[in-house]
Amino acid sequence: MKVFFTASIVQREGLLREYQAIVDAVKKLGHELLMAGDVMNVSLEEVLNPDPKEQETYFRLWQKTINSAQIGVVEVSFPSTIHIGTEIAALVERDKPVICLYTKGRDPFFTGEFHYSRFVKLEYDVETVEEVLKWGLEEVERMMNRRFTFFVSPEIDDYLSKISHRKGLPRSEYIRNLILKDMKRK
């Protein structure tokens, strides 16, 4: 999966070991890590006093990165900055699941399933992050793929059987493709 990662740059110095453990775990679990900017290395000076010429370029990169991500992993141990809230909101707006990771004793109040049904909020430490993240990613995959069962008339059933055989597709895939095609038209 394509995993967008973000964390507080202001708190990076105190949480760098945790951030690196998250980055390493995402990669070790076989997922593609996406970051709009370099959360791990960008200087605080660059964040606080950005080059006006580079702001638009960064914003476009950020949008492209968020759009291409399948899920977000956000380190939320610090009562955050506006950029973390904006990034979480952008993921939620695009209906992407969000895994919020926090260290012991730093459970953030404003993130949770009562705010968004696709939040998974998990406590971790450097030693457990891989195991915690593995469980969280599996949980997110279950959220992303939902089973939908419905009844059809015998005529529709016969038609689906014929078209499925002719196209060499499972019936569910044929229906899914019709829905996706309709969604693209809107």
mmCIF file of C-alpha atoms in Angstrom:
data_model
loop_
_atom_site.group_PDB
_atom_site.id
_atom_site.type_symbol
_atom_site.label_atom_id
_atom_site.label_comp_id
_atom_site.label_asym_id
_atom_site.label_seq_id
_atom_site.Cartn_x
_atom_site.Cartn_y
_atom_site.Cartn_z
ATOM 1 C CA MET A 1 0.000 0.000 0.000
ATOM 2 C CA LYS A 2 1.010 3.598 -0.488
ATOM 3 C CA VAL A 3 1.408 5.050 3.009
ATOM 4 C CA PHE A 4 1.537 8.816 3.582
ATOM 5 C CA PHE A 5 3.557 9.591 6.732
ATOM 6 C CA THR A 6 3.636 12.847 8.594
ATOM 7 C CA ALA A 7 4.640 14.053 12.049
ATOM 8 C CA SER A 8 5.332 17.264 13.925
ATOM 9 C CA ILE A 9 8.504 18.903 12.675
ATOM 10 C CA VAL A 10 8.617 21.044 15.812
ATOM 11 C CA GLN A 11 8.850 17.893 17.950
ATOM 12 C CA ARG A 12 11.190 16.003 15.631
ATOM 13 C CA GLU A 13 14.283 16.511 17.759
ATOM 14 C CA GLY A 14 12.630 14.885 20.789
ATOM 15 C CA LEU A 15 10.855 12.166 18.793
ATOM 16 C CA LEU A 16 13.321 11.471 15.965
ATOM 17 C CA ARG A 17 13.990 7.936 17.183
ATOM 18 C CA GLU A 18 10.223 7.225 17.123
ATOM 19 C CA TYR A 19 9.764 8.823 13.679
ATOM 20 C CA GLN A 20 12.632 6.774 12.254
ATOM 21 C CA ALA A 21 11.199 3.598 13.777
ATOM 22 C CA ILE A 22 7.840 4.304 12.064
ATOM 23 C CA VAL A 23 9.502 5.010 8.697
ATOM 24 C CA ASP A 24 11.602 1.850 8.987
ATOM 25 C CA ALA A 25 8.578 -0.267 10.001
ATOM 26 C CA VAL A 26 6.458 0.943 7.048
ATOM 27 C CA LYS A 27 9.250 0.005 4.650
ATOM 28 C CA LYS A 28 10.052 -3.303 6.373
ATOM 29 C CA LEU A 29 6.378 -4.299 6.171
ATOM 30 C CA GLY A 30 6.633 -3.882 2.392
ATOM 31 C CA HIS A 31 4.672 -0.687 1.897
ATOM 32 C CA GLU A 32 5.587 2.339 -0.181
ATOM 33 C CA LEU A 33 6.376 5.329 2.023
ATOM 34 C CA LEU A 34 5.172 8.724 0.795
ATOM 35 C CA MET A 35 6.076 12.080 2.300
ATOM 36 C CA ALA A 36 5.296 15.433 0.710
ATOM 37 C CA GLY A 37 8.292 17.049 2.372
ATOM 38 C CA ASP A 38 11.165 15.601 4.265
ATOM 39 C CA VAL A 39 9.705 15.419 7.771
ATOM 40 C CA MET A 40 12.896 13.692 8.854
ATOM 41 C CA ASN A 41 15.366 16.356 7.707
ATOM 42 C CA VAL A 42 13.726 19.685 6.810
ATOM 43 C CA SER A 43 14.980 22.496 9.009
ATOM 44 C CA LEU A 44 12.636 24.314 11.351
ATOM 45 C CA GLU A 45 13.862 27.564 9.783
ATOM 46 C CA GLU A 46 12.600 26.399 6.361
ATOM 47 C CA VAL A 47 9.210 25.606 7.870
ATOM 48 C CA LEU A 48 8.893 28.863 9.804
ATOM 49 C CA ASN A 49 10.257 31.076 7.016
ATOM 50 C CA PRO A 50 9.471 29.344 3.732
ATOM 51 C CA ASP A 51 10.667 30.656 0.400
ATOM 52 C CA PRO A 52 7.533 32.198 -1.179
ATOM 53 C CA LYS A 53 8.587 30.908 -4.607
ATOM 54 C CA GLU A 54 8.746 27.334 -3.319
ATOM 55 C CA GLN A 55 5.445 27.390 -1.392
ATOM 56 C CA GLU A 56 3.233 26.781 -4.424
ATOM 57 C CA THR A 57 5.516 24.005 -5.687
ATOM 58 C CA TYR A 58 5.449 22.351 -2.265
ATOM 59 C CA PHE A 59 1.661 22.706 -2.012
ATOM 60 C CA ARG A 60 1.168 21.002 -5.393
ATOM 61 C CA LEU A 61 3.549 18.200 -4.399
ATOM 62 C CA TRP A 62 1.699 17.815 -1.094
ATOM 63 C CA GLN A 63 -1.682 17.558 -2.852
ATOM 64 C CA LYS A 64 -0.341 15.004 -5.342
ATOM 65 C CA THR A 65 1.178 12.945 -2.523
ATOM 66 C CA ILE A 66 -1.990 12.982 -0.389
ATOM 67 C CA ASN A 67 -4.095 12.067 -3.432
ATOM 68 C CA SER A 68 -1.900 9.112 -4.383
ATOM 69 C CA ALA A 69 -1.730 7.717 -0.842
ATOM 70 C CA GLN A 70 -4.049 4.907 0.126
ATOM 71 C CA ILE A 71 -3.763 5.552 3.848
ATOM 72 C CA GLY A 72 -2.164 7.971 6.255
ATOM 73 C CA VAL A 73 0.095 7.207 9.189
ATOM 74 C CA VAL A 74 0.412 10.188 11.489
ATOM 75 C CA GLU A 75 2.538 10.458 14.619
ATOM 76 C CA VAL A 76 0.260 12.419 16.976
ATOM 77 C CA SER A 77 2.015 12.309 20.366
ATOM 78 C CA PHE A 78 2.397 16.072 20.482
ATOM 79 C CA PRO A 79 -0.696 18.308 20.817
ATOM 80 C CA SER A 80 0.004 19.215 17.319
ATOM 81 C CA THR A 81 0.658 21.973 14.943
ATOM 82 C CA ILE A 82 -1.704 23.256 12.280
ATOM 83 C CA HIS A 83 0.052 21.288 9.544
ATOM 84 C CA ILE A 84 -0.701 17.926 11.207
ATOM 85 C CA GLY A 85 -4.376 18.827 11.603
ATOM 86 C CA THR A 86 -4.524 20.006 8.002
ATOM 87 C CA GLU A 87 -2.948 16.795 6.753
ATOM 88 C CA ILE A 88 -5.304 14.621 8.793
ATOM 89 C CA ALA A 89 -8.257 16.667 7.500
ATOM 90 C CA ALA A 90 -7.024 16.255 3.903
ATOM 91 C CA LEU A 91 -6.840 12.474 4.333
ATOM 92 C CA VAL A 92 -10.296 12.351 5.935
ATOM 93 C CA GLU A 93 -11.748 14.594 3.212
ATOM 94 C CA ARG A 94 -10.491 12.107 0.628
ATOM 95 C CA ASP A 95 -12.005 9.214 2.623
ATOM 96 C CA LYS A 96 -8.623 7.659 3.343
ATOM 97 C CA PRO A 97 -8.083 5.696 6.556
ATOM 98 C CA VAL A 98 -5.734 7.246 9.100
ATOM 99 C CA ILE A 99 -3.560 5.435 11.618
ATOM 100 C CA CYS A 100 -2.713 7.787 14.476
ATOM 101 C CA LEU A 101 0.294 6.589 16.450
ATOM 102 C CA TYR A 102 1.100 8.018 19.872
ATOM 103 C CA THR A 103 3.567 7.262 22.630
ATOM 104 C CA LYS A 104 2.543 6.157 26.128
ATOM 105 C CA GLY A 105 0.579 8.770 28.040
ATOM 106 C CA ARG A 106 0.047 10.989 24.994
ATOM 107 C CA ASP A 107 -3.313 9.782 23.659
ATOM 108 C CA PRO A 108 -4.642 12.718 21.612
ATOM 109 C CA PHE A 109 -8.221 13.618 22.478
ATOM 110 C CA PHE A 110 -9.248 15.024 19.084
ATOM 111 C CA THR A 111 -8.481 11.935 17.066
ATOM 112 C CA GLY A 112 -10.661 8.895 17.253
ATOM 113 C CA GLU A 113 -13.427 6.828 15.771
ATOM 114 C CA PHE A 114 -16.069 9.178 17.162
ATOM 115 C CA HIS A 115 -14.642 11.822 14.822
ATOM 116 C CA TYR A 116 -14.091 9.582 11.793
ATOM 117 C CA SER A 117 -14.970 5.921 11.366
ATOM 118 C CA ARG A 118 -11.704 5.218 9.545
ATOM 119 C CA PHE A 119 -9.396 6.292 12.366
ATOM 120 C CA VAL A 120 -7.248 3.669 14.019
ATOM 121 C CA LYS A 121 -5.522 5.112 17.064
ATOM 122 C CA LEU A 122 -2.673 3.056 18.527
ATOM 123 C CA GLU A 123 -0.158 3.428 21.333
ATOM 124 C CA TYR A 124 3.378 2.366 20.448
ATOM 125 C CA ASP A 125 7.007 2.623 21.447
ATOM 126 C CA VAL A 126 10.187 2.112 19.448
ATOM 127 C CA GLU A 127 10.330 -1.576 20.364
ATOM 128 C CA THR A 128 6.703 -2.361 19.448
ATOM 129 C CA VAL A 129 6.102 -0.027 16.501
ATOM 130 C CA GLU A 130 6.520 -2.679 13.803
ATOM 131 C CA GLU A 131 4.062 -5.064 15.444
ATOM 132 C CA VAL A 132 1.600 -2.253 16.235
ATOM 133 C CA LEU A 133 1.814 -0.832 12.724
ATOM 134 C CA LYS A 134 1.398 -4.281 11.162
ATOM 135 C CA TRP A 135 -1.834 -4.777 13.108
ATOM 136 C CA GLY A 136 -3.016 -1.247 12.245
ATOM 137 C CA LEU A 137 -2.354 -1.702 8.523
ATOM 138 C CA GLU A 138 -4.236 -5.011 8.525
ATOM 139 C CA GLU A 139 -7.153 -3.322 10.292
ATOM 140 C CA VAL A 140 -7.140 -0.506 7.733
ATOM 141 C CA GLU A 141 -7.185 -3.009 4.851
ATOM 142 C CA ARG A 142 -10.315 -4.563 6.358
ATOM 143 C CA MET A 143 -11.888 -1.096 6.528
ATOM 144 C CA MET A 144 -11.048 -0.374 2.917
ATOM 145 C CA ASN A 145 -12.561 -3.516 1.428
ATOM 146 C CA ARG A 146 -16.129 -4.024 2.478
ATOM 147 C CA ARG A 147 -18.366 -6.894 1.540
ATOM 148 C CA PHE A 148 -21.729 -5.937 0.075
ATOM 149 C CA THR A 149 -24.379 -8.575 -0.491
ATOM 150 C CA PHE A 150 -27.694 -8.002 -2.265
ATOM 151 C CA PHE A 151 -30.493 -9.931 -3.910
ATOM 152 C CA VAL A 152 -31.168 -9.937 -7.657
ATOM 153 C CA SER A 153 -33.968 -11.330 -9.769
ATOM 154 C CA PRO A 154 -33.441 -14.578 -11.701
ATOM 155 C CA GLU A 155 -33.215 -12.530 -14.927
ATOM 156 C CA ILE A 156 -30.391 -10.379 -13.559
ATOM 157 C CA ASP A 157 -28.671 -13.474 -12.200
ATOM 158 C CA ASP A 158 -28.833 -15.158 -15.631
ATOM 159 C CA TYR A 159 -27.518 -12.021 -17.335
ATOM 160 C CA LEU A 160 -24.619 -11.721 -14.853
ATOM 161 C CA SER A 161 -23.720 -15.364 -15.407
ATOM 162 C CA LYS A 162 -23.669 -14.937 -19.196
ATOM 163 C CA ILE A 163 -21.716 -11.659 -19.193
ATOM 164 C CA SER A 164 -19.290 -13.013 -16.600
ATOM 165 C CA HIS A 165 -18.602 -16.069 -18.733
ATOM 166 C CA ARG A 166 -18.292 -14.031 -21.947
ATOM 167 C CA LYS A 167 -15.918 -11.457 -20.429
ATOM 168 C CA GLY A 168 -14.020 -13.957 -18.301
ATOM 169 C CA LEU A 169 -14.637 -11.903 -15.153
ATOM 170 C CA PRO A 170 -16.134 -12.797 -11.807
ATOM 171 C CA ARG A 171 -19.634 -11.362 -11.464
ATOM 172 C CA SER A 172 -18.588 -9.119 -8.570
ATOM 173 C CA GLU A 173 -15.759 -7.633 -10.626
ATOM 174 C CA TYR A 174 -18.134 -6.899 -13.510
ATOM 175 C CA ILE A 175 -20.521 -5.071 -11.137
ATOM 176 C CA ARG A 176 -17.624 -3.229 -9.455
ATOM 177 C CA ASN A 177 -16.376 -2.067 -12.890
ATOM 178 C CA LEU A 178 -19.845 -0.764 -13.789
ATOM 179 C CA ILE A 179 -19.980 1.248 -10.576
ATOM 180 C CA LEU A 180 -16.467 2.630 -11.080
ATOM 181 C CA LYS A 181 -17.327 3.604 -14.664
ATOM 182 C CA ASP A 182 -20.433 5.414 -13.425
ATOM 183 C CA MET A 183 -18.434 7.158 -10.691
ATOM 184 C CA LYS A 184 -15.939 8.492 -13.252
ATOM 185 C CA ARG A 185 -18.756 10.099 -15.239
ATOM 186 C CA LYS A 186 -19.763 12.302 -12.311
#
